[in-house]
Amino acid sequence: MANVFCPSLLRKWGKTGLFLWIQCLAVSVAFADPIDLTIFVDRSARPISPNLIGVFFEDLNYAADGGLYAELVQNRSFEYSPTEQPDWHPLKFWDLQKRGNGDGSVVVANMRPIHKNNPHYILLTVRTPGQGVGIANSGFGGIPLAAGERYKASFWAYQAFMGQMWGPGDNSKPMPVTLRLETRSGELLAETSMQIQGRRWTPYNATLVSPRAVSDAKLVLLAHEMGGVCLDMISLFPERTFRNRQNGLRADLAQAIADIKPKFIRFPGGCLVHGQGIHQYYDWKDSIGPVEQRRSFRNLWGYSQKVGLGYFELFQFCEDSGAIPIPVVSAGVCCQHAGSSPGRGKEGLPLEEMPAYIQDILDLIEWANGPVTSKWGSMRAAGGHPDPFELKYIGVGNEDAITPIFKERFRMIYEALKKEHPEITVIGTVGPFAAGEDYENGWAFAKALQLPMVDEHYYVNPQWFWDNLARYDSYPRKSTTVYVGEYAAHDRGRRNTLRSALAEAAGLTGLERNGDVVVFASYAPLLARRGHTQWTPDMIYFDSVNVYFTANYYVQQLFGQNGGDRCLETELAAGDSKKLAASSVVDSGSGDLIVKIVNGADTPANITIRLAGLSPDAPMKAVKTVLSGPDADAVNEDAKEPVIKPIQSTELVKSVFTYEAPANSLTVYRINR
């Protein structure tokens, strides 16, 4: 079909007619030559990793405290410090309360802490009781309460000795206190009373129920007699956490992650595992055991990490989500940007400290997998999990510059793990980029050590994914495999556009086709709290009440829910289109054939899908899911009802059928043969 435009057409048809002509021309071009997508069902399917899609959790953008961790009180243990933020201090986010002519004071103390890892607490002194003297906390920008939901309030306390310097007070009598949930303006929502008595740290617990939904409540603790009490670990948790776990996770956020059907969860971070200096690395031992005995610290991203969400809770989240745990530890070096020589400079742990550090990693394996009769296995059991966590993978290092300092320490760790735990797969690192010096040196080092797997990272523009659909086609088989541990398409202004999501989807078809080489892949970062976002783009955004899903999230979800364990030979005759990608897999568990088609063009694509080897006349039930939007620049703004979301339908297909792939779309066919 030929179409010729000349200025006379504008005079003849006018602007409206010309517009319609242009639209017809676009349609004729899109449909003139149907695109063939042939899937060879009759040929041997190649085994691939059934665990390709997972998630990577790092406490960045307030992803843990104020995020996935369900604690509603901020700075519950009075450990905030100016080393984290210039205006932070142990009483940050706490307000002294003097009700009804009451008078008193609050000071920070450290003489008799609950535990050495939790050194600060407060002394609340009541000089004139009035209607109560105490403290209030509004959480992370207001405590959200749901109508009729139960909330568990708790704190640790003991009666302070009130000598002459502190004023009068009778320590022989208990101190009556009330715990209250109030609106921001002070309206009472729920209240309970209890009495503090004794000179030993004692936990106190209560349950509060709000009669109505409030997005910005506060927790108030008031004392009602002259005297003093020492307080620490003041906490408020929703009773309904993910899987109803104690010290658990925020239910809606954790469910959003679980809905991806992640096959693995990597934690506790990327750069976060290094910390700010050579002795500031994330120490897993500080994150297990009773929460009042865990050591909080300033994390790499500039705020306090309370590690209430620690290794125990993260391993448990893996189990609750049906995901493989992949903890990552430092390779005995700091981040190349945090050492004494920024850039490619590397500072390593002194070699005399390496045996103790390596033992810490061996202890981690014993804690995760050891019997309850072992030292660290017994500590896991004491936390409530007598059965092993079945740890099989450990990442060593993250985006490291491949320097002699790194190589020496990595080799020491790897050789110790290979000797003591040959059943554990060690995942190495090849730097922060998809190419370049560290990538080349990292791969050479991995091959020299015969590492089983390495971790590749790339944050790139959307076009890079389209240009690199065949990246892993040429990687050697039966050699070192790949974990794409961090990746994302960074569109203009680092926005979560549909364009970026579809570029990632196209990239995932390439990973799926090469699932014998690429074993794992995880988008990064995972979570970001609105108003506390330090890195963009992210997969899931949230505030105190709402969860906002990006198009990038839905891509991960569609691939996660529609993975397979065998890859079928697939031929896509895309013609001149440079924005079409496809992959096809079989899920052996269900027997379903799953076809994924990405159309990144601004025009529809008319595709003839041929399932070679299947009966030509037998109809098959297919669930079709389409993710598309108004245009490539579309984003899901802060709205509960996103602009871009998957639309699912059911239809019957035969071994040859046609499909009009919408412009800017990801389509998944799940065909029950």
XYZ file of C-alpha atoms in Angstrom:
673
model
C 0.000 0.000 0.000
C 1.425 3.330 -0.997
C 0.463 6.650 0.505
C 1.659 9.970 -0.839
C 1.138 13.258 0.939
C 1.116 16.580 -0.871
C 0.045 20.068 0.225
C -3.115 19.795 -1.910
C -4.471 17.204 0.537
C -4.470 19.789 3.307
C -6.504 22.187 1.140
C -8.847 19.408 -0.005
C -9.583 17.653 3.333
C -8.827 20.281 5.955
C -7.029 19.643 9.253
C -9.542 17.073 10.540
C -9.434 15.011 7.376
C -5.668 15.177 7.254
C -5.468 13.970 10.859
C -7.670 10.970 10.048
C -5.528 10.203 6.990
C -2.394 10.225 9.130
C -4.050 7.887 11.644
C -5.034 5.491 8.849
C -1.483 5.627 7.531
C -0.131 4.709 10.984
C -2.532 1.775 11.230
C -1.723 0.582 7.721
C 1.983 0.645 8.478
C 1.456 -1.223 11.751
C -0.718 -3.911 10.201
C 0.619 -4.155 6.647
C 3.213 -6.806 7.514
C 2.172 -9.022 10.449
C 4.998 -10.018 12.744
C 5.600 -13.738 13.265
C 6.288 -15.061 16.750
C 7.026 -18.781 16.571
C 7.374 -20.886 19.712
C 8.706 -24.378 19.123
C 6.746 -26.393 21.644
C 7.665 -29.595 19.858
C 11.392 -29.194 20.457
C 13.366 -29.945 23.595
C 12.930 -27.235 26.187
C 16.138 -26.009 27.796
C 16.231 -26.155 31.630
C 16.530 -22.701 33.189
C 16.570 -21.295 36.695
C 13.103 -21.526 38.271
C 14.177 -18.793 40.703
C 14.880 -15.891 38.351
C 12.705 -13.157 39.905
C 13.340 -12.051 43.463
C 13.667 -8.876 45.496
C 16.515 -6.952 47.051
C 15.850 -5.270 50.399
C 18.045 -2.459 51.689
C 17.281 0.004 54.477
C 17.340 3.022 52.185
C 14.588 5.647 51.856
C 13.323 4.660 55.361
C 12.589 1.191 54.021
C 12.875 -0.494 57.454
C 12.085 1.833 60.367
C 9.042 3.804 59.306
C 8.537 1.307 56.489
C 8.535 -2.492 56.312
C 9.154 -2.839 60.059
C 5.766 -2.374 61.728
C 6.999 -0.338 64.731
C 4.963 2.890 64.946
C 7.109 4.791 67.474
C 10.155 6.666 66.214
C 13.343 6.612 68.314
C 11.796 4.164 70.761
C 15.075 3.491 72.585
C 16.421 7.065 72.739
C 19.499 6.291 70.652
C 19.190 8.989 67.971
C 22.388 11.002 67.648
C 23.815 14.093 65.906
C 26.166 11.707 64.102
C 23.090 10.632 62.118
C 21.430 13.993 61.478
C 22.755 17.356 62.782
C 19.578 18.157 64.734
C 19.043 14.660 66.123
C 19.571 13.753 69.772
C 18.280 11.041 72.157
C 15.011 12.938 72.789
C 14.336 13.700 69.126
C 10.674 13.075 68.214
C 9.671 13.025 71.898
C 7.764 15.859 73.584
C 7.497 16.523 77.322
C 3.882 16.535 78.496
C 2.631 18.578 81.482
C -1.104 18.065 81.846
C -3.455 19.980 84.183
C -0.873 22.070 86.079
C 1.494 19.147 86.292
C 5.221 19.837 86.443
C 8.297 17.721 85.940
C 11.218 17.017 83.644
C 12.824 14.396 81.466
C 16.551 13.790 81.049
C 18.629 11.220 79.202
C 20.580 8.786 81.361
C 23.052 5.938 80.809
C 24.021 4.711 84.297
C 21.896 1.548 84.392
C 20.927 0.599 80.831
C 18.861 -2.452 79.927
C 21.826 -3.751 77.953
C 25.221 -2.438 76.907
C 24.065 -2.403 73.262
C 21.210 -0.086 74.228
C 22.983 2.475 76.439
C 20.479 5.348 76.675
C 17.178 5.652 78.479
C 15.224 8.478 80.092
C 14.493 9.532 83.666
C 11.032 11.044 83.995
C 10.663 13.111 87.168
C 7.276 14.254 88.489
C 7.342 17.180 90.886
C 3.678 18.150 90.673
C 1.406 15.413 89.288
C -1.473 17.587 88.105
C -3.264 15.482 85.514
C -0.076 13.762 84.512
C 3.532 14.391 83.489
C 5.095 12.360 80.729
C 6.177 12.102 77.101
C 4.529 11.793 73.686
C 5.664 10.427 70.331
C 4.013 10.968 66.933
C 5.928 8.263 65.129
C 7.074 8.810 61.574
C 5.019 11.895 60.766
C 1.926 10.750 62.650
C 0.852 7.330 63.902
C -1.779 5.736 61.624
C -4.604 3.917 63.404
C -7.358 1.818 61.854
C -10.830 1.711 63.359
C -11.341 -1.275 65.643
C -7.802 -2.606 65.201
C -5.803 -3.736 68.220
C -2.423 -2.165 68.972
C 0.184 -3.565 71.321
C 1.813 -0.915 73.483
C 4.860 -1.789 75.544
C 7.763 -0.263 77.440
C 10.490 -1.154 79.907
C 10.672 0.690 83.234
C 11.834 0.764 86.826
C 11.343 3.187 89.680
C 14.150 5.694 90.040
C 15.777 6.369 93.396
C 14.618 9.855 94.332
C 17.234 11.402 96.604
C 17.389 14.971 97.781
C 18.791 16.205 94.477
C 15.710 15.000 92.607
C 13.064 16.178 95.075
C 10.466 14.258 97.091
C 9.014 10.911 96.105
C 8.057 7.646 97.779
C 9.755 4.675 96.109
C 7.937 2.212 98.344
C 4.693 2.868 96.486
C 4.133 1.983 92.836
C 4.066 4.746 90.261
C 0.677 4.832 88.473
C 0.948 5.557 84.766
C -1.416 5.704 81.812
C -0.787 4.886 78.177
C -2.949 6.840 75.786
C -3.602 7.066 72.086
C -4.566 10.612 71.190
C -5.243 12.669 68.108
C -2.747 15.335 67.188
C -4.944 17.893 69.003
C -5.073 15.790 72.192
C -8.442 14.071 71.869
C -8.438 10.726 73.680
C -8.846 7.653 71.469
C -7.843 4.838 73.843
C -6.334 4.556 77.313
C -5.064 1.969 79.774
C -3.569 2.210 83.286
C -0.816 0.269 85.016
C 1.625 0.609 87.886
C 5.424 0.630 87.793
C 7.147 -0.838 90.820
C 10.623 -2.078 91.649
C 14.193 -1.179 90.906
C 14.804 -3.661 88.105
C 14.101 -3.190 84.446
C 10.713 -4.780 83.823
C 8.647 -5.000 80.636
C 5.069 -3.677 80.676
C 2.468 -4.451 78.028
C -1.037 -3.334 77.134
C -3.486 -3.487 74.232
C -5.212 -0.368 72.892
C -8.054 -0.141 70.381
C -8.892 3.030 68.463
C -12.625 3.592 67.872
C -11.967 5.256 64.528
C -9.367 5.638 61.815
C -6.791 8.359 62.412
C -3.771 9.035 60.208
C -1.749 11.214 62.586
C -2.231 10.002 66.160
C 0.335 10.024 68.952
C 1.271 7.707 71.809
C 1.376 9.347 75.249
C 2.741 7.961 78.518
C 1.815 9.909 81.683
C 2.941 9.402 85.311
C 0.550 10.461 88.095
C 2.428 10.669 91.412
C 5.437 12.556 92.714
C 8.625 10.638 92.057
C 10.527 9.282 89.112
C 10.649 6.392 86.681
C 13.246 5.273 84.180
C 11.846 4.335 80.777
C 13.160 2.678 77.627
C 11.961 0.768 74.540
C 8.602 2.527 74.353
C 6.825 0.798 71.502
C 3.529 0.531 69.624
C 2.810 -2.255 67.137
C -0.289 -3.178 65.214
C -1.419 -6.589 66.388
C -2.061 -7.520 62.765
C 1.358 -7.819 61.173
C 2.359 -9.885 58.136
C 1.579 -13.504 59.048
C 0.782 -12.127 62.547
C 4.411 -12.339 63.614
C 5.657 -10.854 66.872
C 7.987 -7.927 66.221
C 6.671 -8.274 62.691
C 6.304 -6.485 59.396
C 3.803 -3.926 58.159
C 1.112 -6.119 56.651
C 0.278 -4.204 53.464
C 3.894 -3.532 52.480
C 5.031 -7.078 53.177
C 2.049 -8.438 51.260
C 2.882 -6.214 48.285
C 6.356 -7.778 48.199
C 4.990 -11.297 48.692
C 2.551 -10.723 45.802
C 5.512 -10.534 43.436
C 6.030 -14.206 44.308
C 9.741 -13.597 44.816
C 11.844 -16.713 44.581
C 14.562 -15.146 46.725
C 15.188 -12.128 48.954
C 18.615 -10.521 49.119
C 19.453 -8.523 52.271
C 20.453 -6.491 54.278
C 21.642 -4.263 51.472
C 24.134 -3.330 48.849
C 26.340 -0.441 49.900
C 24.771 -0.630 53.358
C 26.710 -3.802 54.183
C 29.960 -1.806 53.993
C 28.898 0.937 56.366
C 30.800 4.213 56.512
C 34.247 2.890 57.206
C 36.216 -0.273 57.553
C 34.905 -1.116 61.039
C 31.393 0.171 60.389
C 30.139 -2.769 58.350
C 26.724 -4.276 59.055
C 27.322 -6.879 61.783
C 24.586 -9.523 61.626
C 25.206 -10.451 65.258
C 23.933 -7.039 66.355
C 20.583 -7.764 64.689
C 19.492 -10.975 66.423
C 18.251 -11.778 69.914
C 15.821 -9.762 72.066
C 15.196 -6.357 70.500
C 16.188 -4.509 73.676
C 19.651 -6.092 73.367
C 20.322 -5.184 69.742
C 22.752 -2.433 68.843
C 21.414 0.346 66.644
C 23.783 2.366 64.489
C 23.967 5.059 61.846
C 23.477 3.380 58.536
C 25.204 4.354 55.320
C 22.216 6.441 54.208
C 22.440 8.879 57.102
C 19.841 7.854 59.650
C 19.518 5.480 62.588
C 19.037 1.813 61.853
C 17.374 0.233 64.874
C 17.697 -3.372 63.573
C 14.381 -4.373 65.108
C 14.062 -5.666 61.581
C 17.164 -7.795 61.810
C 18.500 -11.040 60.426
C 15.969 -13.169 62.281
C 13.012 -11.184 60.908
C 14.471 -11.086 57.389
C 15.085 -14.836 57.313
C 11.579 -15.328 58.664
C 10.177 -13.037 55.949
C 11.913 -15.193 53.353
C 10.274 -18.271 54.810
C 6.859 -16.613 55.023
C 7.151 -15.491 51.393
C 8.438 -18.800 50.052
C 11.720 -17.134 49.095
C 15.334 -18.310 49.223
C 17.397 -16.193 51.687
C 20.495 -14.540 50.213
C 22.366 -12.587 52.902
C 25.253 -10.409 51.741
C 28.327 -9.683 53.848
C 31.272 -7.364 53.392
C 34.365 -8.777 51.720
C 36.510 -7.343 54.508
C 36.881 -3.998 52.743
C 35.014 -0.727 52.955
C 33.241 0.937 50.068
C 35.771 2.441 47.678
C 34.125 5.831 48.264
C 34.441 5.679 52.068
C 38.060 4.708 52.580
C 41.079 6.846 53.257
C 41.519 7.291 49.507
C 38.158 8.041 47.847
C 37.498 6.791 44.329
C 39.230 3.490 43.638
C 40.870 3.574 47.055
C 40.169 0.571 49.240
C 40.692 0.191 52.950
C 40.748 -3.383 54.215
C 40.405 -4.925 57.617
C 43.859 -5.473 59.081
C 44.940 -8.972 58.111
C 45.284 -9.965 61.757
C 41.537 -9.237 62.172
C 40.468 -11.335 59.198
C 40.330 -14.723 61.009
C 37.824 -13.320 63.531
C 35.806 -11.719 60.748
C 35.759 -14.969 58.757
C 34.616 -16.770 61.900
C 31.684 -14.327 62.100
C 30.601 -15.469 58.623
C 30.983 -19.132 59.598
C 28.918 -18.379 62.708
C 26.206 -16.918 60.469
C 25.943 -20.231 58.630
C 25.757 -22.099 61.942
C 23.076 -19.691 63.196
C 21.020 -20.190 60.035
C 21.533 -23.933 59.535
C 23.045 -25.430 62.670
C 21.270 -27.823 65.030
C 19.731 -26.546 68.234
C 22.611 -28.221 70.091
C 25.148 -25.878 68.470
C 26.063 -22.519 69.982
C 24.542 -20.336 67.282
C 21.806 -22.775 66.320
C 20.588 -22.628 69.908
C 20.336 -18.839 69.636
C 18.192 -19.197 66.514
C 15.990 -21.638 68.402
C 15.764 -19.251 71.361
C 14.407 -16.647 68.959
C 11.555 -18.987 68.084
C 12.856 -20.977 65.093
C 14.277 -24.365 66.097
C 14.282 -25.652 62.504
C 17.143 -24.541 60.231
C 16.529 -21.706 57.768
C 18.151 -23.799 55.014
C 20.663 -21.176 53.923
C 22.261 -22.102 50.581
C 23.763 -18.836 49.271
C 25.935 -16.033 50.644
C 26.966 -12.921 48.773
C 30.465 -11.697 49.594
C 31.127 -8.077 48.684
C 29.090 -5.481 46.841
C 30.107 -3.326 43.866
C 33.711 -3.535 45.000
C 36.655 -2.085 43.148
C 38.701 -5.146 42.214
C 41.919 -4.051 43.889
C 44.716 -6.168 45.415
C 43.343 -5.346 48.888
C 39.937 -6.669 47.887
C 41.301 -9.762 46.150
C 43.411 -10.811 49.110
C 40.556 -10.615 51.608
C 37.921 -12.055 49.296
C 40.153 -15.042 48.584
C 40.602 -15.656 52.332
C 36.848 -15.622 52.907
C 36.060 -17.743 49.862
C 38.633 -20.420 50.644
C 37.408 -20.684 54.241
C 33.778 -21.022 53.141
C 34.652 -23.561 50.447
C 36.557 -25.643 52.999
C 34.102 -25.455 55.896
C 30.824 -25.265 53.968
C 31.129 -26.580 50.422
C 27.319 -26.811 50.325
C 27.055 -22.989 50.389
C 27.186 -21.177 47.042
C 29.330 -18.038 47.298
C 28.287 -15.110 45.103
C 31.125 -12.781 44.156
C 31.033 -9.251 42.741
C 32.166 -7.654 39.476
C 31.756 -3.989 40.377
C 28.950 -1.444 39.995
C 28.698 -1.257 36.211
C 27.817 -3.447 33.241
C 31.232 -2.842 31.687
C 34.558 -1.217 32.481
C 37.634 -1.892 34.564
C 36.032 -3.471 37.627
C 33.697 -5.549 35.464
C 36.573 -6.938 33.422
C 38.859 -7.459 36.414
C 36.030 -8.925 38.467
C 35.205 -11.514 35.819
C 38.876 -12.423 35.385
C 39.217 -12.864 39.153
C 36.014 -14.938 39.313
C 37.233 -17.262 36.565
C 40.633 -17.634 38.212
C 38.931 -18.675 41.476
C 36.288 -20.690 39.611
C 33.562 -18.861 41.525
C 30.144 -20.469 41.139
C 28.328 -17.139 40.697
C 28.960 -13.381 40.436
C 26.767 -10.348 41.035
C 26.341 -7.863 38.163
C 24.774 -4.421 38.643
C 23.565 -1.817 36.188
C 21.540 1.368 36.505
C 21.196 2.552 32.937
C 18.909 4.427 30.552
C 15.923 2.537 29.057
C 17.478 2.245 25.612
C 20.386 0.251 27.069
C 18.055 -2.656 27.826
C 16.761 -2.702 24.242
C 20.286 -2.516 22.886
C 21.426 -5.412 25.107
C 18.657 -7.974 24.677
C 21.285 -10.492 23.554
C 23.824 -9.610 26.297
C 23.846 -13.072 27.855
C 23.469 -15.045 24.626
C 27.251 -15.220 24.305
C 28.089 -15.879 27.980
C 29.782 -19.261 28.454
C 27.551 -22.100 29.596
C 28.507 -24.500 32.391
C 30.775 -21.922 33.981
C 30.329 -19.079 36.477
C 26.661 -18.090 36.537
C 25.201 -14.623 37.053
C 23.027 -12.910 39.634
C 21.833 -9.532 38.326
C 21.604 -8.161 41.840
C 20.725 -4.526 41.157
C 19.290 -3.015 38.019
C 16.807 -0.374 36.917
C 16.085 1.759 33.882
C 16.711 5.378 34.826
C 14.483 7.451 32.587
C 14.759 11.209 32.251
C 14.729 12.690 35.737
C 14.860 9.174 37.207
C 11.109 8.727 37.011
C 9.054 5.544 37.156
C 7.735 5.904 33.630
C 6.022 3.206 31.617
C 8.978 3.525 29.229
C 11.410 2.492 31.959
C 9.225 -0.398 33.093
C 8.875 -1.805 29.578
C 12.615 -1.508 28.995
C 13.133 -3.597 32.125
C 10.515 -6.071 30.896
C 12.370 -6.383 27.597
C 15.588 -6.956 29.511
C 13.888 -9.664 31.557
C 12.916 -11.548 28.408
C 16.628 -11.686 27.616
C 17.399 -12.946 31.117
C 14.643 -15.528 30.870
C 15.919 -16.768 27.510
C 19.308 -17.145 29.166
C 18.026 -18.580 32.410
C 20.696 -21.256 32.337
C 23.294 -18.496 32.823
C 21.338 -15.879 34.786
C 20.085 -17.599 37.938
C 18.704 -14.616 39.899
C 17.661 -11.028 39.132
C 16.350 -8.262 41.406
C 15.270 -4.682 40.713
C 16.625 -2.001 43.039
C 15.795 -0.184 45.193
C 12.673 -1.902 46.476
C 11.006 0.594 48.867
C 10.812 4.356 49.405
C 8.830 6.351 51.943
C 7.264 9.508 50.529
C 9.049 12.530 51.975
C 12.146 10.476 52.858
C 13.274 9.355 49.428
C 17.040 9.508 48.992
C 17.262 7.547 45.743
C 14.972 7.355 42.737
C 13.444 5.563 41.011
C 12.149 2.867 43.361
C 9.782 -0.040 42.895
C 7.217 0.644 45.653
C 6.420 3.970 47.306
C 4.436 4.337 50.503
C 3.388 6.666 53.283
C 1.952 5.890 56.715
C -1.335 4.661 55.279
C -1.003 3.983 51.548
C 1.082 1.853 49.204
C 1.703 3.146 45.672
C 2.546 0.688 42.925
C 4.708 1.725 39.997
C 4.603 0.245 36.512
C 8.019 -1.200 37.365
C 6.420 -3.090 40.258
C 3.817 -4.615 37.985
C 6.507 -5.783 35.560
C 8.279 -7.569 38.401
C 5.000 -9.038 39.593
C 4.015 -10.333 36.149
C 7.376 -12.001 35.632
C 7.459 -13.285 39.216
C 3.996 -14.813 39.016
C 4.609 -16.251 35.559
C 8.025 -17.831 35.730
C 9.023 -21.223 34.413
C 11.725 -23.836 34.681
C 12.158 -24.654 30.973
C 12.763 -22.227 28.144
C 11.329 -22.846 24.690
C 13.063 -21.920 21.463
C 11.394 -18.717 20.308
C 11.767 -16.879 17.026
C 10.519 -13.312 16.690
C 10.539 -11.920 13.167
C 10.328 -8.314 14.266
C 11.132 -6.789 10.896
C 12.126 -3.150 11.221
C 10.832 -2.869 14.776
C 13.552 -2.268 17.310
C 11.143 -2.259 20.258
C 9.768 -5.801 20.275
C 10.948 -8.564 22.594
C 9.565 -11.947 23.573
C 10.300 -15.068 25.593
C 8.429 -18.281 26.297
C 8.768 -20.759 29.139
C 7.050 -23.819 30.538
C 6.039 -24.146 34.182
C 6.498 -27.860 34.845
C 4.390 -27.698 37.989
C 1.234 -26.627 36.153
C 2.240 -27.629 32.630
C 1.333 -24.111 31.460
C 3.028 -22.505 28.495
C 3.808 -18.859 29.265
C 4.493 -16.325 26.519
C 5.675 -12.780 27.258
C 5.606 -10.044 24.608
C 6.966 -6.535 25.091
C 6.039 -3.811 22.623
C 7.994 -0.682 23.440
C 6.898 1.179 20.298
C 4.360 3.998 20.184
C 2.229 2.036 17.694
C 0.425 -1.313 18.035
C 2.057 -4.467 16.688
C 0.049 -7.060 14.768
C 1.560 -10.422 15.754
C 0.835 -13.923 14.508
C 1.678 -16.342 17.308
C 2.492 -19.898 16.215
C 2.772 -22.670 18.782
C 4.662 -25.117 16.618
C 4.016 -28.748 17.431
C 0.590 -28.388 19.026
C -2.629 -29.677 17.516
C -3.853 -27.063 15.022
C -7.543 -27.327 15.941
C -7.642 -27.944 19.674
C -8.682 -24.805 21.592
C -6.765 -24.002 24.757
C -7.704 -21.798 27.691
C -5.425 -18.792 28.021
C -5.228 -16.136 30.717
C -4.043 -12.925 29.091
C -2.637 -10.077 31.195
C -1.803 -6.731 29.593
C 0.134 -3.900 31.217
C -0.087 -0.672 29.228
C -0.808 3.015 29.618
C -1.718 6.161 27.739
C 1.863 6.830 26.642
C 5.462 5.961 27.421
C 5.804 8.940 29.782
C 2.863 7.818 31.915
C 3.531 7.303 35.621
C 1.473 6.153 38.578
C 1.282 9.293 40.670
C 0.338 9.357 44.365
C -3.043 7.753 43.830
C -4.623 4.596 45.181
C -5.944 3.801 41.713
C -2.916 3.757 39.394
C -2.997 4.878 35.785
C -0.947 1.856 34.752
C -1.993 -1.536 36.045
C -2.412 -5.054 34.653
C -5.725 -5.961 33.035
C -6.531 -9.669 32.962
C -8.919 -11.579 30.725
C -9.559 -15.186 29.688
C -9.914 -16.429 26.139
C -9.553 -19.527 23.975
C -6.622 -19.765 21.585
C -5.418 -22.296 19.030
C -1.937 -23.213 17.958
C -1.968 -20.273 15.527
C -3.652 -17.034 16.535
C -3.202 -13.322 16.027
C -2.723 -10.675 18.643
C -2.624 -6.908 18.444
C -0.041 -5.910 21.045
C -0.963 -2.398 22.213
C 1.534 0.400 21.936
C 3.803 0.550 24.987
C 2.714 -2.727 26.522
C 3.746 -5.941 28.227
C 1.492 -8.907 27.510
C 1.622 -12.254 29.268
C -0.237 -15.264 27.892
C -0.552 -18.181 30.290
C -1.825 -21.065 28.180
C -3.166 -24.224 29.754
C -2.418 -27.022 27.309
